Amino acid sequence: MLNKITVSAPGKLMLFGEHAAVYGFPCIVTAVDQRLTLTLEPTNSDKITINAPELQLTGYAKNLADIGKGEIPKAAQIIEAAISVFHQKYPLKKGFTITTKCGFSPNYGFGSSSASAVTTIKALSALTSRNLDQSRIFKLAFAAVRLIQPKNSGFDVAAATWGGTLIYQLDHPVQELNFDLIQSNAAIIVGYTGVKADTPTLVGQVADKRNQNPVAVSRIFMAVSDIVTQAKVAMAGNDFVVLGKLMNFNQDYLRNLGVSSEKLETLISAAKNNGAYGAKLSGAGGGDCMIAIAPKAKVEQINREIEASGGEPVNVAIGAEGVKIENN
Ligand code: MEV
């Protein structure tokens, strides 16, 4: 029998284009160096056991034949959906135990669900010696995520799969961008609001707004799409001043969509007033994290001000590696 398989996938930050991405517009996402790790241990029984200690799930077990059926606790839903999608395509023969360890708070909005789906598919691919490539891993993991979050655009699944910094657009191949700040004099700053966002609710609010004002909201999405195009050029030229301005414009549109919050605005202002080139919310809004781009020389001061304004600075490097086997 195979030994245990350990797989990890990165969390993500949306740099540009959230919400518009749900409607098929392009967005820019980057993988962060905080990872979710999943261990799969084959057993000789037909039982599948899932442990996700950070979500208070331990010893949740069911027979392989019952996967995807009946009441499923929330904390097990994504992983069970990923097992079920894989099992339908490539029938599994024996049971196993899956245990996840999240290297970041699931409250940050870094995409722990998508990283769980991607690592589950990658581990099952290794278990069954299929060595699925990234496109296939993405396809199966995205199908699993969509079973639980039908409106998910897939950008977070793409970041967990490919890593790096990507232009992502629903039903289009991903474009990998060469955006590495290590050698540059700029940094991405992240501040957690302390409030967990409810993505489906926020996506629903934007859908309501779009139903009431289809023309206005379509204009916003098209303008955001244009920002994504300009950001791609600015990234290629490491033009951080322009990137900052584009973040500010993107934030104006997000505010117009009604997904910003007082806390997000406070942290965004703290960053901008202390030397950031620009700042915006990242993800669904309503809470979770804000991001800023700033000269490296200003990072400490901005982090201090984010903290003084009631936020939590989160230290991340961007452009991290996608899903990978850690050992087996
Ligand atoms: C949520 O992190 C980002 C949204 O665009 C939803 C999605 O793209 O799936 C609001």
Tab-separated table of C-alpha atoms and ligand atoms in Angstrom:
chain	number	residue	atom	x	y	z
A	1	MET	CA	0.000	0.000	0.000
A	2	LEU	CA	1.164	3.560	-0.740
A	3	ASN	CA	2.496	5.599	2.125
A	4	LYS	CA	0.795	8.764	3.127
A	5	ILE	CA	0.710	11.608	0.614
A	6	THR	CA	1.151	15.227	1.671
A	7	VAL	CA	0.098	18.001	-0.697
A	8	SER	CA	-0.007	21.768	-0.242
A	9	ALA	CA	-1.638	24.664	-2.113
A	10	PRO	CA	-1.351	28.432	-1.642
A	11	GLY	CA	-3.914	30.919	-0.474
A	12	LYS	CA	-4.727	33.876	-2.748
A	13	LEU	CA	-5.331	37.573	-2.925
A	14	MET	CA	-7.458	39.222	-5.577
A	15	LEU	CA	-5.424	42.149	-6.949
A	16	PHE	CA	-7.982	43.499	-9.455
A	17	GLY	CA	-11.412	42.608	-10.795
A	18	GLU	CA	-13.432	40.978	-8.007
A	19	HIS	CA	-17.213	40.686	-8.544
A	20	ALA	CA	-16.832	41.450	-12.269
A	21	ALA	CA	-15.068	38.035	-12.407
A	22	VAL	CA	-18.358	36.331	-11.466
A	23	TYR	CA	-19.869	37.671	-14.717
A	24	GLY	CA	-17.067	36.431	-16.939
A	25	PHE	CA	-14.834	39.512	-16.884
A	26	PRO	CA	-11.081	39.073	-16.365
A	27	CYS	CA	-9.416	39.542	-12.995
A	28	ILE	CA	-5.870	39.423	-11.609
A	29	VAL	CA	-5.157	37.054	-8.740
A	30	THR	CA	-1.917	36.204	-6.966
A	31	ALA	CA	-1.017	33.172	-4.852
A	32	VAL	CA	0.395	33.917	-1.388
A	33	ASP	CA	3.078	32.065	0.544
A	34	GLN	CA	0.638	30.972	3.275
A	35	ARG	CA	-0.481	27.457	2.363
A	36	LEU	CA	-3.051	24.818	3.186
A	37	THR	CA	-1.538	21.356	3.648
A	38	LEU	CA	-3.518	18.137	3.213
A	39	THR	CA	-2.359	14.659	4.181
A	40	LEU	CA	-3.997	11.556	2.740
A	41	GLU	CA	-3.351	8.186	4.387
A	42	PRO	CA	-4.621	5.110	2.529
A	43	THR	CA	-6.377	2.476	4.682
A	44	ASN	CA	-7.490	-1.089	4.072
A	45	SER	CA	-11.155	-0.358	4.753
A	46	ASP	CA	-13.887	1.236	2.607
A	47	LYS	CA	-14.186	4.186	4.997
A	48	ILE	CA	-13.316	7.777	4.136
A	49	THR	CA	-12.438	9.859	7.193
A	50	ILE	CA	-12.010	13.656	7.093
A	51	ASN	CA	-10.332	15.769	9.769
A	52	ALA	CA	-10.180	19.567	9.487
A	53	PRO	CA	-9.109	20.594	13.013
A	54	GLU	CA	-9.171	24.357	12.292
A	55	LEU	CA	-12.857	23.940	11.395
A	56	GLN	CA	-13.521	21.760	14.472
A	57	LEU	CA	-14.065	18.670	12.327
A	58	THR	CA	-12.486	15.441	13.610
A	59	GLY	CA	-13.242	11.824	12.763
A	60	TYR	CA	-16.041	12.557	10.282
A	61	ALA	CA	-16.364	9.213	8.469
A	62	LYS	CA	-18.534	7.531	5.863
A	63	ASN	CA	-18.369	4.660	3.420
A	64	LEU	CA	-16.987	5.284	-0.040
A	65	ALA	CA	-20.350	4.238	-1.509
A	66	ASP	CA	-22.085	7.034	0.457
A	67	ILE	CA	-19.743	9.863	-0.542
A	68	GLY	CA	-21.667	12.981	-1.535
A	69	LYS	CA	-24.915	11.621	-0.076
A	70	GLY	CA	-26.952	12.573	3.009
A	71	GLU	CA	-26.311	15.344	5.531
A	72	ILE	CA	-22.762	16.661	5.242
A	73	PRO	CA	-21.324	18.964	7.928
A	74	LYS	CA	-20.305	22.361	6.494
A	75	ALA	CA	-16.628	21.822	7.355
A	76	ALA	CA	-16.524	18.600	5.284
A	77	GLN	CA	-18.546	19.791	2.282
A	78	ILE	CA	-15.777	20.962	-0.058
A	79	ILE	CA	-13.502	17.984	0.555
A	80	GLU	CA	-16.375	15.531	0.233
A	81	ALA	CA	-17.494	17.261	-2.989
A	82	ALA	CA	-13.933	16.958	-4.362
A	83	ILE	CA	-13.780	13.243	-3.459
A	84	SER	CA	-17.208	12.729	-5.022
A	85	VAL	CA	-16.291	14.528	-8.295
A	86	PHE	CA	-13.037	12.557	-8.541
A	87	HIS	CA	-14.763	9.241	-7.682
A	88	GLN	CA	-17.376	9.779	-10.417
A	89	LYS	CA	-14.665	10.263	-13.019
A	90	TYR	CA	-12.071	7.825	-11.667
A	91	PRO	CA	-13.749	5.277	-9.352
A	92	LEU	CA	-11.840	4.830	-6.097
A	93	LYS	CA	-11.410	1.326	-4.696
A	94	LYS	CA	-10.287	1.762	-1.081
A	95	GLY	CA	-10.740	4.135	1.791
A	96	PHE	CA	-8.383	6.731	3.247
A	97	THR	CA	-8.089	9.393	5.894
A	98	ILE	CA	-7.701	13.048	4.929
A	99	THR	CA	-6.420	15.667	7.375
A	100	THR	CA	-5.999	19.352	6.553
A	101	LYS	CA	-3.820	21.948	8.233
A	102	CYS	CA	-4.422	25.544	7.260
A	103	GLY	CA	-1.364	27.797	7.514
A	104	PHE	CA	-3.577	30.899	7.557
A	105	SER	CA	-6.741	31.926	9.338
A	106	PRO	CA	-9.790	30.718	7.377
A	107	ASN	CA	-11.242	34.150	8.267
A	108	TYR	CA	-8.817	36.100	6.015
A	109	GLY	CA	-10.647	35.166	2.807
A	110	PHE	CA	-7.467	33.615	1.379
A	111	GLY	CA	-9.471	30.797	-0.239
A	112	SER	CA	-9.111	27.877	2.173
A	113	SER	CA	-12.093	26.092	0.566
A	114	SER	CA	-10.608	26.211	-2.921
A	115	ALA	CA	-7.178	25.192	-1.631
A	116	SER	CA	-8.881	22.217	0.120
A	117	ALA	CA	-10.552	21.151	-3.136
A	118	VAL	CA	-7.343	21.499	-5.151
A	119	THR	CA	-5.197	19.599	-2.627
A	120	THR	CA	-7.825	16.832	-2.371
A	121	ILE	CA	-7.834	16.327	-6.160
A	122	LYS	CA	-4.027	16.456	-6.336
A	123	ALA	CA	-3.709	13.881	-3.514
A	124	LEU	CA	-6.259	11.542	-5.142
A	125	SER	CA	-4.462	11.929	-8.460
A	126	ALA	CA	-1.226	10.807	-6.743
A	127	LEU	CA	-3.004	8.000	-4.846
A	128	THR	CA	-4.358	6.557	-8.091
A	129	SER	CA	-1.087	7.244	-10.019
A	130	ARG	CA	-2.921	9.386	-12.568
A	131	ASN	CA	-0.610	12.396	-12.363
A	132	LEU	CA	-3.289	14.756	-13.634
A	133	ASP	CA	-1.936	17.984	-15.100
A	134	GLN	CA	-2.891	21.402	-13.729
A	135	SER	CA	-5.755	21.939	-16.206
A	136	ARG	CA	-7.401	18.679	-15.151
A	137	ILE	CA	-6.852	19.362	-11.471
A	138	PHE	CA	-8.421	22.795	-11.968
A	139	LYS	CA	-11.414	21.354	-13.842
A	140	LEU	CA	-12.247	18.767	-11.175
A	141	ALA	CA	-11.586	21.091	-8.217
A	142	PHE	CA	-13.674	23.863	-9.809
A	143	ALA	CA	-16.556	21.426	-10.399
A	144	ALA	CA	-16.374	20.493	-6.701
A	145	VAL	CA	-16.281	24.107	-5.512
A	146	ARG	CA	-19.230	24.966	-7.759
A	147	LEU	CA	-21.315	22.206	-6.145
A	148	ILE	CA	-21.028	24.120	-2.860
A	149	GLN	CA	-20.654	27.724	-4.134
A	150	PRO	CA	-22.516	27.835	-7.474
A	151	LYS	CA	-21.509	31.452	-8.234
A	152	ASN	CA	-17.776	30.992	-7.635
A	153	SER	CA	-15.805	32.338	-10.609
A	154	GLY	CA	-12.959	29.856	-10.137
A	155	PHE	CA	-10.223	32.493	-9.694
A	156	ASP	CA	-9.259	31.112	-6.278
A	157	VAL	CA	-9.182	27.536	-7.631
A	158	ALA	CA	-6.872	28.767	-10.426
A	159	ALA	CA	-4.537	30.493	-7.936
A	160	ALA	CA	-4.359	27.365	-5.757
A	161	THR	CA	-3.666	25.211	-8.833
A	162	TRP	CA	-1.192	27.252	-10.881
A	163	GLY	CA	0.187	29.640	-8.253
A	164	GLY	CA	2.062	32.744	-9.398
A	165	THR	CA	0.140	35.817	-10.522
A	166	LEU	CA	-2.553	35.163	-13.113
A	167	ILE	CA	-5.076	36.824	-15.343
A	168	TYR	CA	-8.108	34.657	-14.804
A	169	GLN	CA	-11.310	34.707	-16.822
A	170	LEU	CA	-14.079	32.151	-16.636
A	171	ASP	CA	-13.887	29.636	-19.521
A	172	HIS	CA	-10.559	31.024	-20.805
A	173	PRO	CA	-7.068	29.605	-20.382
A	174	VAL	CA	-5.175	31.294	-17.520
A	175	GLN	CA	-2.412	33.761	-18.441
A	176	GLU	CA	0.597	33.689	-16.151
A	177	LEU	CA	2.051	37.143	-15.416
A	178	ASN	CA	5.640	37.836	-14.568
A	179	PHE	CA	5.091	39.940	-11.444
A	180	ASP	CA	7.680	39.362	-8.763
A	181	LEU	CA	8.266	42.096	-6.189
A	182	ILE	CA	11.299	40.436	-4.565
A	183	GLN	CA	13.879	42.430	-6.556
A	184	SER	CA	11.783	45.597	-6.618
A	185	ASN	CA	11.428	48.474	-4.175
A	186	ALA	CA	7.669	47.951	-3.748
A	187	ALA	CA	5.615	45.577	-1.610
A	188	ILE	CA	2.037	44.390	-1.272
A	189	ILE	CA	0.608	45.134	2.163
A	190	VAL	CA	-2.355	43.201	3.559
A	191	GLY	CA	-4.600	44.265	6.430
A	192	TYR	CA	-7.304	42.042	7.941
A	193	THR	CA	-10.391	43.906	9.120
A	194	GLY	CA	-11.218	41.361	11.829
A	195	VAL	CA	-14.545	40.720	10.112
A	196	LYS	CA	-15.199	37.503	8.183
A	197	ALA	CA	-16.954	38.282	4.899
A	198	ASP	CA	-19.850	36.181	3.687
A	199	THR	CA	-19.018	35.845	0.007
A	200	PRO	CA	-22.338	34.328	-1.227
A	201	THR	CA	-24.297	37.134	0.493
A	202	LEU	CA	-22.094	39.847	-1.058
A	203	VAL	CA	-22.232	38.212	-4.498
A	204	GLY	CA	-26.046	38.083	-4.070
A	205	GLN	CA	-26.156	41.793	-3.170
A	206	VAL	CA	-24.243	42.677	-6.332
A	207	ALA	CA	-26.618	40.457	-8.354
A	208	ASP	CA	-29.606	42.356	-6.865
A	209	LYS	CA	-27.983	45.677	-7.733
A	210	ARG	CA	-27.321	44.413	-11.271
A	211	ASN	CA	-30.974	43.357	-11.633
A	212	GLN	CA	-32.122	46.810	-10.521
A	213	ASN	CA	-29.551	48.778	-12.545
A	214	PRO	CA	-28.326	46.509	-15.349
A	215	VAL	CA	-26.840	49.313	-17.454
A	216	ALA	CA	-24.988	51.045	-14.606
A	217	VAL	CA	-23.579	47.802	-13.208
A	218	SER	CA	-22.524	46.582	-16.666
A	219	ARG	CA	-20.666	49.876	-17.117
A	220	ILE	CA	-18.878	49.289	-13.805
A	221	PHE	CA	-17.847	45.782	-14.856
A	222	MET	CA	-16.562	47.044	-18.204
A	223	ALA	CA	-14.586	49.816	-16.492
A	224	VAL	CA	-13.111	47.243	-14.068
A	225	SER	CA	-12.207	45.040	-17.017
A	226	ASP	CA	-10.372	48.027	-18.522
A	227	ILE	CA	-8.518	48.495	-15.217
A	228	VAL	CA	-7.409	44.848	-15.416
A	229	THR	CA	-6.021	45.446	-18.927
A	230	GLN	CA	-4.126	48.537	-17.751
A	231	ALA	CA	-2.869	46.768	-14.627
A	232	LYS	CA	-1.409	43.994	-16.771
A	233	VAL	CA	0.671	46.593	-18.651
A	234	ALA	CA	1.699	48.390	-15.429
A	235	MET	CA	2.771	45.069	-13.874
A	236	ALA	CA	4.892	44.184	-16.883
A	237	GLY	CA	6.672	47.540	-16.518
A	238	ASN	CA	6.824	47.464	-12.678
A	239	ASP	CA	5.027	50.801	-12.742
A	240	PHE	CA	3.918	50.881	-9.110
A	241	VAL	CA	2.611	54.463	-9.188
A	242	VAL	CA	0.172	53.530	-11.965
A	243	LEU	CA	-0.708	50.259	-10.207
A	244	GLY	CA	-1.559	52.224	-7.066
A	245	LYS	CA	-3.811	54.580	-9.046
A	246	LEU	CA	-5.527	51.597	-10.667
A	247	MET	CA	-6.128	50.057	-7.234
A	248	ASN	CA	-7.749	53.320	-6.124
A	249	PHE	CA	-9.973	53.383	-9.232
A	250	ASN	CA	-10.938	49.753	-8.713
A	251	GLN	CA	-11.835	50.572	-5.100
A	252	ASP	CA	-14.062	53.466	-6.271
A	253	TYR	CA	-16.035	51.012	-8.402
A	254	LEU	CA	-16.253	48.452	-5.586
A	255	ARG	CA	-17.548	51.155	-3.264
A	256	ASN	CA	-20.136	52.011	-5.922
A	257	LEU	CA	-21.198	48.376	-6.030
A	258	GLY	CA	-21.832	48.661	-2.290
A	259	VAL	CA	-19.338	46.018	-1.123
A	260	SER	CA	-16.904	48.170	0.831
A	261	SER	CA	-17.294	48.744	4.579
A	262	GLU	CA	-16.337	51.404	7.121
A	263	LYS	CA	-13.548	49.223	8.470
A	264	LEU	CA	-12.168	48.533	4.999
A	265	GLU	CA	-12.255	52.268	4.203
A	266	THR	CA	-10.464	53.088	7.475
A	267	LEU	CA	-7.627	50.650	6.734
A	268	ILE	CA	-7.432	51.764	3.081
A	269	SER	CA	-7.135	55.416	4.211
A	270	ALA	CA	-4.491	54.455	6.801
A	271	ALA	CA	-2.402	52.923	4.008
A	272	LYS	CA	-2.930	55.778	1.548
A	273	ASN	CA	-2.268	58.502	4.134
A	274	ASN	CA	1.026	56.884	5.082
A	275	GLY	CA	2.683	56.570	1.702
A	276	ALA	CA	0.959	53.734	-0.187
A	277	TYR	CA	0.698	54.209	-3.953
A	278	GLY	CA	-2.869	52.903	-3.731
A	279	ALA	CA	-5.152	50.530	-1.849
A	280	LYS	CA	-8.386	48.582	-2.215
A	281	LEU	CA	-10.398	45.772	-0.695
A	282	SER	CA	-9.455	42.296	-1.883
A	283	GLY	CA	-12.084	39.623	-2.459
A	284	ALA	CA	-15.774	39.821	-1.768
A	285	GLY	CA	-15.619	42.945	0.447
A	286	GLY	CA	-17.778	43.547	3.523
A	287	GLY	CA	-14.744	42.589	5.645
A	288	ASP	CA	-11.865	40.136	5.071
A	289	CYS	CA	-8.706	41.936	3.897
A	290	MET	CA	-7.611	45.134	2.186
A	291	ILE	CA	-4.443	45.338	0.139
A	292	ALA	CA	-2.123	48.203	-0.698
A	293	ILE	CA	0.918	48.644	-2.893
A	294	ALA	CA	3.621	50.777	-1.335
A	295	PRO	CA	7.339	51.568	-1.442
A	296	LYS	CA	9.203	48.991	0.695
A	297	ALA	CA	10.532	51.874	2.825
A	298	LYS	CA	6.952	52.652	3.932
A	299	VAL	CA	5.853	49.128	4.837
A	300	GLU	CA	6.613	49.269	8.574
A	301	GLN	CA	4.902	52.622	9.039
A	302	ILE	CA	1.816	51.540	7.070
A	303	ASN	CA	1.569	48.276	9.020
A	304	ARG	CA	1.786	50.246	12.283
A	305	GLU	CA	-1.019	52.560	11.114
A	306	ILE	CA	-3.166	49.617	9.997
A	307	GLU	CA	-2.776	48.180	13.487
A	308	ALA	CA	-3.454	51.560	15.137
A	309	SER	CA	-6.660	51.743	13.054
A	310	GLY	CA	-7.875	48.412	14.450
A	311	GLY	CA	-6.662	46.154	11.621
A	312	GLU	CA	-4.296	43.199	11.652
A	313	PRO	CA	-1.307	43.403	9.278
A	314	VAL	CA	-0.804	40.051	7.531
A	315	ASN	CA	2.679	39.361	6.214
A	316	VAL	CA	2.615	37.643	2.849
A	317	ALA	CA	4.797	37.271	-0.197
A	318	ILE	CA	2.948	37.071	-3.502
A	319	GLY	CA	3.402	34.851	-6.563
A	320	ALA	CA	3.797	31.639	-4.514
A	321	GLU	CA	4.047	28.189	-6.086
A	322	GLY	CA	0.830	26.369	-6.985
A	323	VAL	CA	-0.332	22.982	-5.694
A	324	LYS	CA	2.517	20.541	-5.075
A	325	ILE	CA	3.307	17.219	-3.489
A	326	GLU	CA	5.332	17.781	-0.334
A	327	ASN	CA	6.280	14.120	0.121
A	328	ASN	CA	4.995	10.597	-0.451
B	1	MEV	C1	-14.496	36.710	-3.797
B	1	MEV	O1	-13.265	36.489	-3.179
B	1	MEV	C2	-14.330	37.288	-5.175
B	1	MEV	C3	-15.624	37.372	-5.967
B	1	MEV	O2	-15.299	37.948	-7.248
B	1	MEV	C4	-16.296	36.032	-6.155
B	1	MEV	C5	-15.659	35.145	-7.197
B	1	MEV	O3	-14.956	35.632	-8.079
B	1	MEV	O4	-15.896	33.917	-7.119
B	1	MEV	C6	-16.578	38.336	-5.284
